[in-house]
Amino acid sequence: MQFFTALQSFWSVFRRLPRFIRYLGLLAIGILYMVLVAASPVAPQQPVTLQLLMSAPDVPPWTKYMVKAFEASHPNIRLQIVEGPNNVSLLEDMYTTAFLLGDSPYDLVTMDVIWTPKFAAAGWLVDLTEQFSPQDLAAFSPTDVNGGRYQGRLYRIPVRSDVGMLYYRKDLLEQAGLAPPKTFEDIATLSKVLQDRQAVRWGYLWQGKQYEGLSAMFVEVLKGFGGFWVNPETLEVGLDRPEAIRAVQFLQDTINQGISPPGVTTYVEEDTRRLFQNGQAAFLRNWPYAWPLLNEETSPVKGKVAIMPMVPAAGQQGGSCLGGWGLGIAKTSKHPKEALEAIRFLTSEPSQQKFVMEAGYVPSRQNLFNKPQITAKYSYYPELFKVVQNAVLRPPIAQYAQTSDILQRYLSAALTNQKSPEQAMKAAAEETRRLLAAGKKSQK
Ligand code: GLC
C-alpha cells in the first residue's frame, strides 16, 4: 500500500514538471536500469537441447542409462530422444524426409552402418574428419569406423557394432537328446523333429519383411551358401548365380514346409523376438540386443536359450552380417559444438561399457570384448569379437540404398511365392547391373 501511495505522490510531482525535465528524468531512469542490468550477475544460461531420433527398441536403454549420465555431466546440454519406428527403413525415411524438407529438428543423427554414403553425399552431415585423430579412431573396430567414411572423409562415429546371431532353445534340444545345429539343413531337420514332438509351434524365425532387415538377414544365408551380392571393387553382381538361388530356395522352403510361419514375410526383428520369447519357436535369427530381453525376469524363456554364430550350409563357411549404429551431426543443427561434445561422451569407453552391460549391445571399442566385467556377464563376448572380425558386409558402395531396395523387392516376391527363386534372382541381378552401370557412366 505504502508503495502505491509513494508512487502516486511521485507521479503528481513528476507530471507537473516541465516537459524537458520529464524527458531528462525518463532518460536517466533508462540509463540507470541498463547499468543495473549490466552489473548484475549473468542470468543463468538456458541449456541447449539436442534432439535425436532413434528406432523404438533403442529408446529404453538410451533413456534409462545414457541420457541421465550425460546430462549430469553436461548441465548445459539436454538430450531429447524422439522414438521412431521398429523398422529401420522407416527410420531412414523419417530422417530423409526431415532433411529434404530443409528444417530438420534433429541435431544428432543416429545412423545405421550403411547410411553414411547416402547421407554424406546429400550434404546432410557435418564433416568430422578433423575432430577425431587416428589415435582416437584406433580404439574402434576398423570396419565400424569405415562404415562412417565417405570419399575419404569421416561423418559418423560408432556407438556400437552389431552382428546377426542364431538363438536356440537349448532346453528343448536337450530334452530331445539333440545337438545344436551346425548347418542350415540342421536347422530345418531339428525344427521338424521338435515340431513333430509338439515341443514347439514353429521351427525357425527370421526377418522376412520387405525392408533393410531382409537384406541384412539374406547376406548371411547368401554367404552361408557360398554366394555374394555385389563385389565392391569390381561391381560384379552375384545374385543370379546358383549359390544365390539356393539361398533363396532355402528360405522359401522354410515357409512352404511350415518350419517358419507364413507371417515371417511381414516380420521385423521385434516381431520375431516376441514370438520366440513367448516360447513359440525353436530357432531365431536376431541381433545380440535380444539376449537381455529374452533373459529378463518376466521372460517365459529365461535361462532356456543359447546363442551362437550364424551357421552355413553344409560344407561352407558361414558369416554374420555386420550391422551397427553411430552418431553424426546434422548440417542444419544450430548446436554443432554441443552435438560434438555429446558424440564424444556417448561413444566413449564408459558409455559403451554401460550400453553393453545393460542392453547387450555389441561394442565397437575393441578392448571391451575381453573386459572382465563384461565377460563375467556375457561369457560369449570374446567369441563375438571373432564373429565381428569375420562378419559379412553389405556392399559398401555409393548406390547401396537403391541396390538394397532392388534386392528386398525381388526377395519378397520369391518369399511370397509370386516368383520362383530363379526368376526373382535373375530379375534382381539384371536390375542391379543396370543401376550400377548407370552409376559408372555418370561418374565418367
Ligand atoms: C540392426 C543392425 C543394422 C541393420 C538393421 C536391419 O539394427 O544394426 O545395421 O541395418 O538391424 O534391420
Coordinates of C-alpha atoms and ligand atoms in Angstrom, one line a residue:
M1 CA 0.0 0.0 0.0
Q2 CA 2.8 2.4 1.0
F3 CA 4.5 1.7 -2.3
F4 CA 1.4 2.8 -4.2
T5 CA 1.0 5.9 -2.1
A6 CA 4.6 6.8 -2.8
L7 CA 4.2 6.1 -6.5
Q8 CA 1.1 8.3 -6.6
S9 CA 2.8 11.3 -4.9
F10 CA 5.9 10.8 -7.2
W11 CA 3.6 10.9 -10.3
S12 CA 1.7 14.0 -9.2
V13 CA 5.0 15.8 -8.7
F14 CA 6.5 14.4 -11.9
R15 CA 3.6 15.4 -14.2
R16 CA 3.8 19.0 -13.1
L17 CA 7.5 19.3 -14.1
P18 CA 8.3 21.0 -17.4
R19 CA 8.3 18.5 -20.4
F20 CA 12.0 18.9 -21.0
I21 CA 12.8 17.9 -17.3
R22 CA 10.4 15.0 -17.6
Y23 CA 12.2 13.6 -20.7
L24 CA 15.6 14.0 -19.0
G25 CA 14.2 12.2 -15.9
L26 CA 13.0 9.3 -18.0
L27 CA 16.3 9.1 -19.8
A28 CA 18.1 8.9 -16.5
I29 CA 15.9 6.2 -15.3
G30 CA 16.5 4.2 -18.5
I31 CA 20.3 4.6 -18.2
L32 CA 20.2 3.6 -14.5
Y33 CA 18.2 0.4 -15.5
M34 CA 20.7 -0.6 -18.1
V35 CA 23.7 0.0 -15.8
L36 CA 22.0 -2.2 -13.1
V37 CA 21.3 -5.0 -15.6
A38 CA 24.9 -4.9 -16.9
A39 CA 26.3 -5.0 -13.4
S40 CA 24.0 -7.8 -12.2
P41 CA 25.4 -11.3 -12.1
V42 CA 24.9 -13.0 -15.6
A43 CA 21.4 -14.5 -15.8
P44 CA 21.7 -18.3 -15.8
Q45 CA 22.1 -19.7 -19.4
Q46 CA 19.2 -21.7 -20.9
P47 CA 20.5 -25.3 -21.5
V48 CA 20.8 -26.3 -25.2
T49 CA 18.6 -29.1 -26.2
L50 CA 19.9 -31.7 -28.7
Q51 CA 17.2 -33.8 -30.5
L52 CA 17.8 -37.2 -31.9
L53 CA 15.6 -39.8 -33.5
M54 CA 16.1 -43.5 -33.0
S55 CA 14.4 -46.8 -33.5
A56 CA 12.0 -47.8 -30.8
P57 CA 13.9 -50.8 -29.3
D58 CA 16.9 -48.5 -28.7
V59 CA 14.9 -45.9 -26.7
P60 CA 14.7 -47.7 -23.3
P61 CA 18.4 -48.3 -22.8
W62 CA 19.2 -44.8 -24.0
T63 CA 16.8 -43.0 -21.8
K64 CA 17.4 -45.3 -18.8
Y65 CA 21.2 -45.3 -18.8
M66 CA 22.6 -42.7 -21.1
V67 CA 20.6 -39.5 -21.0
K68 CA 20.8 -39.1 -17.3
A69 CA 24.5 -39.8 -17.1
F70 CA 25.2 -37.4 -20.0
E71 CA 23.0 -34.6 -18.6
A72 CA 24.5 -35.0 -15.1
S73 CA 28.0 -34.4 -16.5
H74 CA 26.8 -31.7 -19.0
P75 CA 24.3 -29.5 -17.2
N76 CA 24.3 -27.0 -20.1
I77 CA 23.0 -29.7 -22.6
R78 CA 19.8 -31.7 -22.7
L79 CA 19.2 -34.8 -24.8
Q80 CA 15.8 -35.2 -26.2
I81 CA 15.1 -38.6 -27.7
V82 CA 12.4 -39.0 -30.3
E83 CA 11.1 -42.5 -30.6
G84 CA 11.0 -43.8 -34.2
P85 CA 9.5 -47.0 -35.6
N86 CA 10.9 -50.5 -35.1
N87 CA 11.6 -50.9 -38.8
V88 CA 14.9 -49.2 -39.6
S89 CA 13.9 -48.5 -43.2
L90 CA 11.1 -46.3 -42.0
L91 CA 13.5 -44.6 -39.6
E92 CA 15.8 -43.8 -42.5
D93 CA 12.8 -42.4 -44.4
M94 CA 12.0 -40.2 -41.5
Y95 CA 15.5 -38.7 -41.4
T96 CA 15.5 -38.4 -45.2
T97 CA 12.2 -36.5 -45.3
A98 CA 13.3 -34.2 -42.4
F99 CA 16.5 -33.3 -44.3
L100 CA 14.8 -32.9 -47.6
L101 CA 12.3 -30.5 -46.2
G102 CA 15.3 -28.4 -45.0
D103 CA 14.4 -27.6 -41.5
S104 CA 15.1 -30.8 -39.7
P105 CA 14.6 -30.7 -35.9
Y106 CA 17.4 -33.2 -35.4
D107 CA 20.9 -32.2 -34.2
L108 CA 22.4 -35.7 -33.8
V109 CA 21.8 -38.4 -36.4
T110 CA 21.7 -42.0 -35.1
M111 CA 22.9 -43.7 -38.2
D112 CA 23.0 -47.3 -39.4
V113 CA 26.3 -48.5 -40.7
I114 CA 25.0 -48.4 -44.3
W115 CA 23.6 -44.9 -44.3
T116 CA 26.8 -42.8 -44.5
P117 CA 27.3 -42.7 -48.3
K118 CA 23.7 -41.6 -48.9
F119 CA 23.6 -39.0 -46.1
A120 CA 27.1 -37.6 -46.7
A121 CA 26.6 -37.4 -50.5
A122 CA 23.4 -35.5 -50.0
G123 CA 25.3 -33.0 -47.8
W124 CA 23.2 -33.6 -44.7
L125 CA 26.1 -34.3 -42.3
V126 CA 28.9 -32.3 -40.7
D127 CA 32.4 -33.5 -41.7
L128 CA 34.0 -34.8 -38.5
T129 CA 37.4 -35.7 -40.1
E130 CA 39.4 -33.0 -38.2
Q131 CA 37.7 -33.7 -34.9
F132 CA 38.9 -37.3 -34.3
S133 CA 42.6 -38.2 -34.6
P134 CA 43.8 -41.5 -35.9
Q135 CA 44.7 -42.5 -32.3
D136 CA 41.1 -41.7 -31.2
L137 CA 39.8 -44.0 -34.0
A138 CA 42.3 -46.8 -33.5
A139 CA 40.4 -48.0 -30.4
F140 CA 37.4 -48.9 -32.6
S141 CA 36.9 -51.9 -34.9
P142 CA 38.2 -50.7 -38.3
T143 CA 35.1 -51.9 -40.1
D144 CA 32.9 -49.9 -37.8
V145 CA 34.9 -46.8 -38.4
N146 CA 35.0 -47.4 -42.2
G147 CA 31.2 -47.5 -42.1
G148 CA 31.4 -43.8 -41.2
R149 CA 33.6 -42.7 -44.1
Y150 CA 32.6 -41.3 -47.4
Q151 CA 35.1 -40.3 -50.1
G152 CA 37.9 -40.4 -47.5
R153 CA 36.1 -38.1 -45.0
L154 CA 34.6 -39.1 -41.7
Y155 CA 30.9 -38.4 -40.9
R156 CA 29.8 -40.9 -38.3
I157 CA 31.4 -42.2 -35.0
P158 CA 30.4 -45.7 -33.9
V159 CA 28.3 -46.1 -30.8
R160 CA 28.1 -49.9 -31.2
S161 CA 28.6 -52.7 -33.6
D162 CA 26.2 -55.5 -34.4
V163 CA 26.2 -59.0 -35.8
G164 CA 23.5 -61.4 -36.7
M165 CA 23.3 -64.4 -34.3
L166 CA 21.4 -67.7 -34.0
Y167 CA 19.4 -68.2 -30.9
Y168 CA 18.0 -71.6 -30.0
R169 CA 16.0 -73.3 -27.2
K170 CA 18.8 -75.4 -25.5
D171 CA 16.2 -76.9 -23.1
L172 CA 14.1 -78.4 -25.9
L173 CA 17.2 -79.7 -27.8
E174 CA 18.5 -81.3 -24.5
Q175 CA 15.1 -82.9 -23.7
A176 CA 15.0 -84.4 -27.2
G177 CA 18.7 -85.5 -26.9
L178 CA 19.7 -83.4 -29.9
A179 CA 22.9 -81.5 -30.6
P180 CA 22.8 -77.8 -31.6
P181 CA 22.7 -77.2 -35.4
K182 CA 25.9 -76.9 -37.4
T183 CA 24.2 -76.1 -40.8
F184 CA 21.1 -74.6 -42.3
E185 CA 20.0 -78.1 -43.1
D186 CA 20.3 -79.0 -39.4
I187 CA 18.1 -76.0 -38.5
A188 CA 15.4 -77.4 -40.8
T189 CA 15.7 -81.0 -39.6
L190 CA 15.8 -80.2 -35.9
S191 CA 12.9 -77.8 -36.3
K192 CA 10.8 -80.6 -37.9
V193 CA 11.7 -83.0 -35.1
L194 CA 10.7 -80.5 -32.4
Q195 CA 7.6 -79.5 -34.2
D196 CA 6.6 -83.2 -34.6
R197 CA 7.1 -83.8 -30.9
Q198 CA 4.9 -80.8 -30.4
A199 CA 7.6 -79.2 -28.2
V200 CA 7.1 -76.0 -30.2
R201 CA 4.7 -74.5 -32.7
W202 CA 7.3 -73.1 -35.2
G203 CA 10.9 -74.1 -36.1
Y204 CA 12.8 -71.1 -37.4
L205 CA 12.1 -67.3 -37.2
W206 CA 13.8 -64.7 -39.3
Q207 CA 13.2 -61.2 -40.6
G208 CA 11.3 -61.6 -43.9
K209 CA 9.5 -58.2 -44.3
Q210 CA 10.5 -56.1 -47.3
Y211 CA 12.9 -53.7 -45.6
E212 CA 16.6 -53.3 -44.8
G213 CA 16.5 -56.2 -42.2
L214 CA 15.6 -58.6 -45.0
S215 CA 18.8 -57.7 -46.9
A216 CA 20.9 -58.0 -43.6
M217 CA 19.5 -61.4 -42.9
F218 CA 19.8 -62.5 -46.5
V219 CA 23.6 -61.7 -46.8
E220 CA 24.1 -64.3 -44.1
V221 CA 22.2 -67.0 -45.9
L222 CA 23.9 -66.0 -49.2
K223 CA 27.4 -66.2 -47.6
G224 CA 26.4 -69.5 -46.0
F225 CA 25.7 -70.9 -49.4
G226 CA 29.0 -69.6 -50.8
G227 CA 27.4 -66.7 -52.8
F228 CA 27.9 -63.0 -52.9
W229 CA 25.8 -59.9 -53.6
V230 CA 27.9 -57.2 -55.2
N231 CA 31.7 -57.2 -55.3
P232 CA 32.5 -53.6 -54.1
E233 CA 35.8 -53.5 -56.1
T234 CA 34.6 -54.7 -59.5
L235 CA 30.8 -54.0 -59.0
E236 CA 30.2 -57.6 -60.3
V237 CA 26.7 -58.8 -59.3
G238 CA 26.3 -62.4 -58.0
L239 CA 22.6 -62.6 -57.3
D240 CA 21.7 -64.9 -60.3
R241 CA 24.4 -67.4 -59.5
P242 CA 23.3 -70.9 -58.4
E243 CA 24.5 -70.3 -54.8
A244 CA 22.3 -67.2 -54.5
I245 CA 19.3 -69.1 -56.0
R246 CA 19.9 -71.9 -53.5
A247 CA 20.0 -69.4 -50.6
V248 CA 16.5 -68.0 -51.6
Q249 CA 15.2 -71.6 -52.1
F250 CA 16.2 -72.4 -48.6
L251 CA 14.3 -69.5 -47.1
Q252 CA 11.3 -70.2 -49.4
D253 CA 11.3 -73.8 -48.3
T254 CA 11.2 -72.9 -44.6
I255 CA 7.9 -71.2 -45.2
N256 CA 6.5 -73.7 -47.6
Q257 CA 7.4 -76.6 -45.4
G258 CA 5.8 -75.0 -42.3
I259 CA 9.1 -74.6 -40.5
S260 CA 8.7 -70.8 -40.5
P261 CA 5.2 -69.2 -40.1
P262 CA 3.8 -67.7 -43.3
G263 CA 3.7 -64.4 -41.4
V264 CA 7.5 -64.4 -41.4
T265 CA 7.3 -62.4 -44.6
T266 CA 5.9 -59.5 -42.6
Y267 CA 8.2 -59.7 -39.6
V268 CA 10.9 -57.2 -38.4
E269 CA 13.3 -58.0 -35.6
E270 CA 10.9 -57.2 -32.7
D271 CA 8.1 -59.4 -34.2
T272 CA 10.4 -62.4 -34.3
R273 CA 11.9 -61.7 -30.9
R274 CA 8.4 -61.5 -29.2
L275 CA 7.2 -64.7 -30.8
F276 CA 10.4 -66.6 -29.7
Q277 CA 10.2 -65.0 -26.2
N278 CA 6.7 -66.3 -25.9
G279 CA 8.0 -69.8 -26.4
Q280 CA 6.6 -70.2 -29.9
A281 CA 9.7 -71.2 -31.8
A282 CA 12.9 -73.3 -31.5
F283 CA 15.3 -71.1 -33.5
L284 CA 15.6 -67.4 -34.1
R285 CA 17.9 -65.3 -36.2
N286 CA 18.4 -61.9 -34.5
W287 CA 21.0 -59.4 -33.2
P288 CA 22.5 -59.5 -29.7
Y289 CA 20.2 -56.9 -28.3
A290 CA 17.6 -59.7 -27.9
W291 CA 19.7 -61.6 -25.3
P292 CA 19.0 -59.5 -22.2
L293 CA 15.3 -59.2 -23.2
L294 CA 14.9 -63.0 -23.7
N295 CA 16.5 -63.4 -20.2
E296 CA 14.7 -60.7 -18.3
E297 CA 12.8 -61.8 -15.2
T298 CA 9.3 -62.0 -16.8
S299 CA 10.5 -63.8 -20.0
P300 CA 8.9 -67.2 -20.4
V301 CA 12.2 -68.5 -22.0
K302 CA 14.6 -67.0 -19.3
G303 CA 17.6 -69.3 -18.9
K304 CA 16.3 -71.7 -21.7
V305 CA 18.1 -70.1 -24.6
A306 CA 21.6 -70.3 -26.1
I307 CA 23.2 -68.0 -28.6
M308 CA 25.8 -69.0 -31.3
P309 CA 27.3 -67.6 -34.5
M310 CA 25.2 -68.0 -37.7
V311 CA 25.7 -71.4 -39.3
P312 CA 26.4 -72.0 -43.0
A313 CA 25.1 -74.6 -45.5
A314 CA 26.8 -78.0 -45.3
G315 CA 30.5 -77.8 -46.4
Q316 CA 30.5 -74.0 -46.5
Q317 CA 31.9 -71.1 -44.3
G318 CA 29.3 -69.0 -42.6
G319 CA 29.3 -65.4 -41.8
S320 CA 27.2 -63.0 -39.7
C321 CA 26.0 -59.7 -41.2
L322 CA 27.8 -56.7 -39.8
G323 CA 25.4 -54.1 -38.6
G324 CA 25.9 -51.3 -36.2
W325 CA 25.0 -47.7 -35.2
G326 CA 26.8 -44.5 -34.9
L327 CA 26.3 -40.8 -34.4
G328 CA 26.7 -37.9 -36.9
I329 CA 25.8 -34.2 -36.7
A330 CA 23.1 -32.8 -38.9
K331 CA 24.4 -29.9 -41.1
T332 CA 21.3 -27.9 -40.1
S333 CA 21.9 -28.3 -36.3
K334 CA 22.2 -24.9 -34.5
H335 CA 24.3 -26.6 -31.8
P336 CA 27.2 -28.4 -33.6
K337 CA 29.6 -27.7 -30.7
E338 CA 27.3 -29.3 -28.1
A339 CA 26.5 -32.1 -30.5
L340 CA 30.2 -32.9 -30.8
E341 CA 30.5 -33.0 -27.0
A342 CA 27.6 -35.4 -26.9
I343 CA 29.2 -37.7 -29.5
R344 CA 32.5 -37.8 -27.6
F345 CA 30.6 -38.8 -24.4
L346 CA 28.3 -41.3 -26.0
T347 CA 31.0 -43.1 -27.9
S348 CA 33.4 -43.1 -25.0
E349 CA 34.6 -46.3 -23.4
P350 CA 32.5 -45.9 -20.2
S351 CA 29.3 -45.2 -22.2
Q352 CA 29.9 -48.2 -24.5
Q353 CA 30.5 -50.4 -21.5
K354 CA 27.2 -49.2 -19.9
F355 CA 25.4 -50.0 -23.2
V356 CA 26.9 -53.4 -23.3
M357 CA 26.2 -54.3 -19.7
E358 CA 22.6 -53.0 -19.7
A359 CA 21.4 -53.6 -23.3
G360 CA 23.6 -56.4 -24.6
Y361 CA 24.9 -54.2 -27.4
V362 CA 28.0 -55.2 -29.3
P363 CA 30.8 -52.7 -28.5
S364 CA 32.6 -51.1 -31.3
R365 CA 35.6 -50.4 -29.0
Q366 CA 37.7 -53.5 -29.4
N367 CA 39.1 -53.8 -25.8
L368 CA 35.6 -54.2 -24.3
F369 CA 35.0 -57.7 -25.8
N370 CA 37.5 -59.1 -23.2
K371 CA 36.9 -56.8 -20.3
P372 CA 36.4 -58.9 -17.2
Q373 CA 33.2 -57.1 -16.0
I374 CA 31.7 -57.7 -19.4
T375 CA 32.8 -61.4 -19.9
A376 CA 31.5 -62.1 -16.3
K377 CA 28.0 -61.2 -17.5
Y378 CA 28.3 -62.4 -21.1
S379 CA 30.6 -65.3 -21.5
Y380 CA 30.3 -65.3 -25.3
Y381 CA 31.7 -61.8 -25.9
P382 CA 35.3 -63.0 -26.7
E383 CA 33.8 -65.3 -29.3
L384 CA 31.6 -62.4 -30.5
F385 CA 34.8 -60.4 -31.2
K386 CA 35.8 -63.1 -33.8
V387 CA 32.3 -63.1 -35.3
V388 CA 32.6 -59.3 -35.8
Q389 CA 36.0 -59.7 -37.4
N390 CA 34.7 -62.2 -39.9
A391 CA 31.4 -60.6 -40.5
V392 CA 29.9 -60.1 -43.9
L393 CA 29.5 -56.5 -45.1
R394 CA 26.6 -55.3 -47.1
P395 CA 28.3 -53.9 -50.2
P396 CA 29.9 -50.6 -49.2
I397 CA 29.1 -48.9 -52.4
A398 CA 27.7 -45.4 -53.1
Q399 CA 24.5 -46.8 -54.6
Y400 CA 23.9 -49.1 -51.6
A401 CA 20.4 -47.7 -50.8
Q402 CA 19.0 -48.5 -54.3
T403 CA 20.8 -51.8 -54.5
S404 CA 19.2 -52.9 -51.3
D405 CA 15.8 -51.8 -52.4
I406 CA 16.1 -53.9 -55.6
L407 CA 17.1 -57.0 -53.6
Q408 CA 14.4 -56.5 -51.0
R409 CA 11.7 -56.2 -53.7
Y410 CA 12.7 -59.4 -55.5
L411 CA 13.4 -61.4 -52.4
S412 CA 10.0 -60.5 -51.1
A413 CA 8.4 -61.6 -54.4
A414 CA 10.1 -65.0 -54.1
L415 CA 9.3 -65.5 -50.4
T416 CA 5.6 -64.8 -51.0
N417 CA 5.7 -67.3 -53.9
Q418 CA 5.0 -64.7 -56.6
K419 CA 8.2 -65.6 -58.4
S420 CA 10.4 -68.6 -58.3
P421 CA 13.8 -68.1 -56.6
E422 CA 15.4 -68.3 -60.1
Q423 CA 13.1 -65.8 -61.7
A424 CA 13.4 -63.4 -58.8
M425 CA 17.2 -63.5 -58.6
K426 CA 17.7 -63.2 -62.4
A427 CA 15.5 -60.1 -62.4
A428 CA 17.2 -58.7 -59.3
A429 CA 20.7 -59.3 -60.8
E430 CA 19.7 -57.6 -64.1
E431 CA 18.2 -54.6 -62.4
T432 CA 21.2 -54.2 -60.1
R433 CA 23.6 -54.4 -63.0
R434 CA 21.7 -51.7 -64.9
L435 CA 21.7 -49.5 -61.8
L436 CA 25.5 -49.9 -61.2
A437 CA 26.3 -49.4 -64.9
A438 CA 24.3 -46.2 -64.9
G439 CA 26.3 -45.1 -61.8
K440 CA 29.6 -45.9 -63.5
K441 CA 28.6 -43.8 -66.6
S442 CA 27.6 -40.8 -64.6
Q443 CA 30.9 -40.9 -62.7
K444 CA 32.8 -40.6 -66.0
Ligands
GLC1 C1 20.2 -53.8 -36.9 C2 21.6 -53.5 -37.5 C3 21.6 -52.7 -38.7 C4 20.6 -53.2 -39.7 C5 19.2 -53.4 -39.1 C6 18.3 -54.1 -40.0 O1 19.8 -52.6 -36.3 O2 22.5 -53.0 -36.5 O3 22.8 -52.5 -39.2 O4 20.5 -52.5 -40.9 O5 19.3 -54.2 -37.9 O6 17.0 -54.2 -39.5

